[in-house]
Tab-separated table of N, CA and C in Angstrom:
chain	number	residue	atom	x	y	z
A	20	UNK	N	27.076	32.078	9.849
A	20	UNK	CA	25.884	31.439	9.288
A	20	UNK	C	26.217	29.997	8.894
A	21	UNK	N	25.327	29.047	8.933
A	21	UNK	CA	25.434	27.906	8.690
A	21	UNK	C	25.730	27.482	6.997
A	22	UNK	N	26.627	26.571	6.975
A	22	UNK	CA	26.773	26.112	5.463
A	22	UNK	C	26.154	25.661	4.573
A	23	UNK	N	25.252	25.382	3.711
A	23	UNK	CA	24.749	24.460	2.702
A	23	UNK	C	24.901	22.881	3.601
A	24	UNK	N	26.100	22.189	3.064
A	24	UNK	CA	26.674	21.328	3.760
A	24	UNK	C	26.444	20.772	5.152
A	25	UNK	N	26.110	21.694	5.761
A	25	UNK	CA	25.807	21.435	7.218
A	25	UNK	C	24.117	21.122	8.116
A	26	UNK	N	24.124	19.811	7.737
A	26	UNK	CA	22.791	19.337	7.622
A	26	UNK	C	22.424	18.326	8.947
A	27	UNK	N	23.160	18.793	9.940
A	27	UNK	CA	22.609	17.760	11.238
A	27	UNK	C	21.770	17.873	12.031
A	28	UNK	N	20.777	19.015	11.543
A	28	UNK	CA	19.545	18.954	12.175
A	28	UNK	C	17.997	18.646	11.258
A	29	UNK	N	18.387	18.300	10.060
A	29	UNK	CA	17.905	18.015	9.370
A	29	UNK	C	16.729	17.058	9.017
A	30	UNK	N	15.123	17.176	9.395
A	30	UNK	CA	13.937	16.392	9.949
A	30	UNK	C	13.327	16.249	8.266
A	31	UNK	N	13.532	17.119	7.413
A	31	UNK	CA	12.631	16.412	6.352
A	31	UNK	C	13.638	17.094	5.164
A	32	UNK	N	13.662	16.092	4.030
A	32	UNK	CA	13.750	16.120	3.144
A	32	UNK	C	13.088	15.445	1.893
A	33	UNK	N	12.447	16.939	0.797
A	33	UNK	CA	11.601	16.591	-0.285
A	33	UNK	C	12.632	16.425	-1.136
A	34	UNK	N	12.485	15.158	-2.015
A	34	UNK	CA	13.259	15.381	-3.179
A	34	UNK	C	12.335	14.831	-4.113
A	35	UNK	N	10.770	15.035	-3.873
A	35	UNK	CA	9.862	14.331	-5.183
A	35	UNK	C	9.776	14.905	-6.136
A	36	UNK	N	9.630	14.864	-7.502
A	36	UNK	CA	9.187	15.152	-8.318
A	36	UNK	C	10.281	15.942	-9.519
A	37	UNK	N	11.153	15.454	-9.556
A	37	UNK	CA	12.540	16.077	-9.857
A	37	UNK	C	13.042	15.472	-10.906
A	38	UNK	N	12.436	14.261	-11.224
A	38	UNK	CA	13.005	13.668	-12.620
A	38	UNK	C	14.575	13.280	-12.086
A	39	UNK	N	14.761	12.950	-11.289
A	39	UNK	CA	15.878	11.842	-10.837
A	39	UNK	C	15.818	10.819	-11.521
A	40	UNK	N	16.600	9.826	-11.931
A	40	UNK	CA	16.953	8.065	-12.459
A	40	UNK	C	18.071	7.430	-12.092
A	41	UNK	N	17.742	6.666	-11.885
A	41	UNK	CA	19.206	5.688	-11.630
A	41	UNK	C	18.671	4.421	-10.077
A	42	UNK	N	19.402	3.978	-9.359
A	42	UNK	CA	19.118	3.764	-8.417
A	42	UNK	C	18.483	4.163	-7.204
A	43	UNK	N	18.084	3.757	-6.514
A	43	UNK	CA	17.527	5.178	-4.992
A	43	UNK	C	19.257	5.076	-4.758
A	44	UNK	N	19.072	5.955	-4.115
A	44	UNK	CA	20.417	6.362	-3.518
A	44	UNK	C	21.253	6.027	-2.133
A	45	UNK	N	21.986	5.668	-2.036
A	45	UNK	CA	22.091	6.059	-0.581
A	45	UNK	C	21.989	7.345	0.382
A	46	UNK	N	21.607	6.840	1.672
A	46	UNK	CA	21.574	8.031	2.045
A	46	UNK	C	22.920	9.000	2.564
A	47	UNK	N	23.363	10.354	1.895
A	47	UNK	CA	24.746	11.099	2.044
A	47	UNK	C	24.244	11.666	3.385
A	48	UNK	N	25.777	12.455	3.943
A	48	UNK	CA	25.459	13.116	5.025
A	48	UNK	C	25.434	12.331	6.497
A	49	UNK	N	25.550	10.983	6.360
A	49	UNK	CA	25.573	10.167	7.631
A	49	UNK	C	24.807	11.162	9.059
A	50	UNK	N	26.007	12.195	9.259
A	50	UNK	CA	25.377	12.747	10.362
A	50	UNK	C	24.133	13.306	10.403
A	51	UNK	N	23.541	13.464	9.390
A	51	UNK	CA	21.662	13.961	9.857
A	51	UNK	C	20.935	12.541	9.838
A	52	UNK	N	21.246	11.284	9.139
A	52	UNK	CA	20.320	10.282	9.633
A	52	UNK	C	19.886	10.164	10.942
A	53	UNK	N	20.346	10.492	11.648
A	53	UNK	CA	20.012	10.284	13.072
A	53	UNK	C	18.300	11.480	13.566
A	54	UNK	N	18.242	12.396	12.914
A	54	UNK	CA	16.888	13.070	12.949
A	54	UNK	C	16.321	13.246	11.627
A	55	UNK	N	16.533	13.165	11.206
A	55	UNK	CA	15.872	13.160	9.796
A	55	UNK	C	14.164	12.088	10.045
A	56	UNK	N	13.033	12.789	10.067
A	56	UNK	CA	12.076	12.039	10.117
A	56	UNK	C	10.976	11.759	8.950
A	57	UNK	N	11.028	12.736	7.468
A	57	UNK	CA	10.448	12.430	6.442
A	57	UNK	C	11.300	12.487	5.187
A	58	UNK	N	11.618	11.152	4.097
A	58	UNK	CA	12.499	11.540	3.434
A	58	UNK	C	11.148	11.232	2.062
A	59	UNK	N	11.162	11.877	1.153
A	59	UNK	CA	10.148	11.785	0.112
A	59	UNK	C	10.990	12.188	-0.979
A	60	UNK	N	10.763	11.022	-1.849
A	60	UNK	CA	11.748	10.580	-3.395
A	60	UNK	C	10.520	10.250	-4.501
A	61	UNK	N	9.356	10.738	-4.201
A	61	UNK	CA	7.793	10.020	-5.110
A	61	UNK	C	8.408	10.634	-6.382
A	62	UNK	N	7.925	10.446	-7.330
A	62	UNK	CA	7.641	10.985	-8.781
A	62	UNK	C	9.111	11.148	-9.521
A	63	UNK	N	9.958	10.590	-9.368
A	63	UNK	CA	10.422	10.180	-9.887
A	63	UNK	C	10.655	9.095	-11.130
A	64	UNK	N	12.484	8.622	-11.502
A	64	UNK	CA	12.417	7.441	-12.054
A	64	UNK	C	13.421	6.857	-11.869
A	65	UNK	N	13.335	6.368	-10.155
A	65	UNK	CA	14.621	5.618	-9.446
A	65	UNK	C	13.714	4.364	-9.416
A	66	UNK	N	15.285	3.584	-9.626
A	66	UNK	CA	14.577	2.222	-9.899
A	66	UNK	C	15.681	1.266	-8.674
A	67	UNK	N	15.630	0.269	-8.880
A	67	UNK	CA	16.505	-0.903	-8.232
A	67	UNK	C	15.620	-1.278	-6.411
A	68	UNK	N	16.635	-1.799	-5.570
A	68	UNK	CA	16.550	-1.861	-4.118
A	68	UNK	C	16.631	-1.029	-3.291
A	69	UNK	N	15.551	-0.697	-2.595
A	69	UNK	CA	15.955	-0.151	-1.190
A	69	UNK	C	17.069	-0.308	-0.311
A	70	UNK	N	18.036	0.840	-0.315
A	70	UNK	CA	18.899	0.490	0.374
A	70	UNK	C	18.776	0.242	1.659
A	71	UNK	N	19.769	-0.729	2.305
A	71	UNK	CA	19.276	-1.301	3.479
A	71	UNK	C	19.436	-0.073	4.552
A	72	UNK	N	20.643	1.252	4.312
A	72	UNK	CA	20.230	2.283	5.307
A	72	UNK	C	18.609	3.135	5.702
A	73	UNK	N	18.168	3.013	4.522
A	73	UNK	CA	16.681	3.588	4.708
A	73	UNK	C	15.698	2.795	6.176
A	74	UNK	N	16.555	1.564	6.181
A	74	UNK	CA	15.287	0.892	7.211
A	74	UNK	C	16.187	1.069	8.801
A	75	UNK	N	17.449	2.005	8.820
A	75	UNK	CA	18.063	1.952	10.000
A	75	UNK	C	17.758	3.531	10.389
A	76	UNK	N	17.062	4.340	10.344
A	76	UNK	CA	16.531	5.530	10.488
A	76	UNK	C	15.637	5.898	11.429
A	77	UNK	N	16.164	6.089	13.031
A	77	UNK	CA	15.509	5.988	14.219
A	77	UNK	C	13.791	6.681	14.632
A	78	UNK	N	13.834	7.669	13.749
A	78	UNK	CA	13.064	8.951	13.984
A	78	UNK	C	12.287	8.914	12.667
A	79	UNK	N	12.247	7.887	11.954
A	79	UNK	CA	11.930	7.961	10.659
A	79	UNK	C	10.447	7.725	10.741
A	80	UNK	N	9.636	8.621	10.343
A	80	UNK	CA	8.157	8.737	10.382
A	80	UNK	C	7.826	8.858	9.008
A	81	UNK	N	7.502	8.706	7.751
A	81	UNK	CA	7.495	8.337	6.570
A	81	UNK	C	8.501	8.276	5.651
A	82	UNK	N	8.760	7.641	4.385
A	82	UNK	CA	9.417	7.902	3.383
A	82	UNK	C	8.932	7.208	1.984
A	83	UNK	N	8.478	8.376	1.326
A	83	UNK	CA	7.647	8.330	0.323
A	83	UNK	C	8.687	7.821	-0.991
A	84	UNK	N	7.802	6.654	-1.642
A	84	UNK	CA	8.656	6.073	-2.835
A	84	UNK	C	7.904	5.500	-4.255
A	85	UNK	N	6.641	6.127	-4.272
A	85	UNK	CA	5.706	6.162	-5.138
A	85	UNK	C	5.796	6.659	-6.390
A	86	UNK	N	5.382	5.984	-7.623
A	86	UNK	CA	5.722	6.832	-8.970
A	86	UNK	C	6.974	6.235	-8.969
A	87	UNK	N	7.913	5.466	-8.630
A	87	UNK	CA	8.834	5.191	-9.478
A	87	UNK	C	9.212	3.848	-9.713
A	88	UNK	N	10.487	3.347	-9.982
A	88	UNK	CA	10.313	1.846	-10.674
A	88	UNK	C	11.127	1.154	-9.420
A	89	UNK	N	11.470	1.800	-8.806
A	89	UNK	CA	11.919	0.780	-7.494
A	89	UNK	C	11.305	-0.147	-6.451
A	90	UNK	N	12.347	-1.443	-6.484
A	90	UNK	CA	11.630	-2.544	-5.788
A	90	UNK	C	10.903	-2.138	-4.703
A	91	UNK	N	9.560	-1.947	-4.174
A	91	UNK	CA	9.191	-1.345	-3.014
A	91	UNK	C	8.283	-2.406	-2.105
A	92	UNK	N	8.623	-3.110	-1.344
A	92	UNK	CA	7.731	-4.070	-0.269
A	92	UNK	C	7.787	-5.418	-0.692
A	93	UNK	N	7.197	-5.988	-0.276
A	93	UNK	CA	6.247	-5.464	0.946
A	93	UNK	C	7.160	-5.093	2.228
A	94	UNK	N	7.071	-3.836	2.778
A	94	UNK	CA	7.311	-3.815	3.953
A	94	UNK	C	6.546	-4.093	5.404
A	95	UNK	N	7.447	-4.363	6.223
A	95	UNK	CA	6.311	-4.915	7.309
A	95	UNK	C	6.299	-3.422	8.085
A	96	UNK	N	7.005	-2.364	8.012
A	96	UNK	CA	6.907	-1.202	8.194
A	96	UNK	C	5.923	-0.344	7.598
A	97	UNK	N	4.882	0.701	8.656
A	97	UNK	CA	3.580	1.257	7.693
A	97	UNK	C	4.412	2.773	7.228
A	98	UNK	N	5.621	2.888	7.470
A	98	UNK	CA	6.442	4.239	7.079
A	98	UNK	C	6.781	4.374	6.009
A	99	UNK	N	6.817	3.200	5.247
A	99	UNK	CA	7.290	3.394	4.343
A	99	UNK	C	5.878	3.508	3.013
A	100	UNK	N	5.372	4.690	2.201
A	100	UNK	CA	4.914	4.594	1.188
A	100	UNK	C	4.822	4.165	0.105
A	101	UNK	N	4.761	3.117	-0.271
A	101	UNK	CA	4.684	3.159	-2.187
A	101	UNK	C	4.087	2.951	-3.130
């Protein structure tokens, strides 16, 4: 059976509403960026810059960043929410 850990097919990840803080994060796991197509961080209270990996995400069809205190846009990208 597959591990926890073992996330390279990996197309969406929710992490809204969780009471997170600090910075957005980078993104862990390197090897699922490559399919990963919805990443959603809303309702939170991550604050600072978009890291610049978020905008290198091939397959990336939204990523929600609403509700929290992070720098968000303008992007010239319509994927990105905030």
């Amino acid at each position: 059976s597959p591990a926890v850990g073992d996330l390279k097919d990996l197309e969406w990840l929710d992490l809204g509403n969780n009471s997170f803080t600090g910075p957005l994060p980078p993104l862990p796991f390197t090897y699922f960026r490559s399919k990963l197509q919805y990443l959603w961080l809303y309702d939170n209270q991550l604050e600072g810059a978009v890291p610049v990996e978020y905008f290198d995400l091939p397959l990336m069809m939204e990523i929600r960043l609403y509700n929290n205190s992070a720098v968000c846009g303008p992007f010239e990208e319509q994927r990105f929410v905030c």
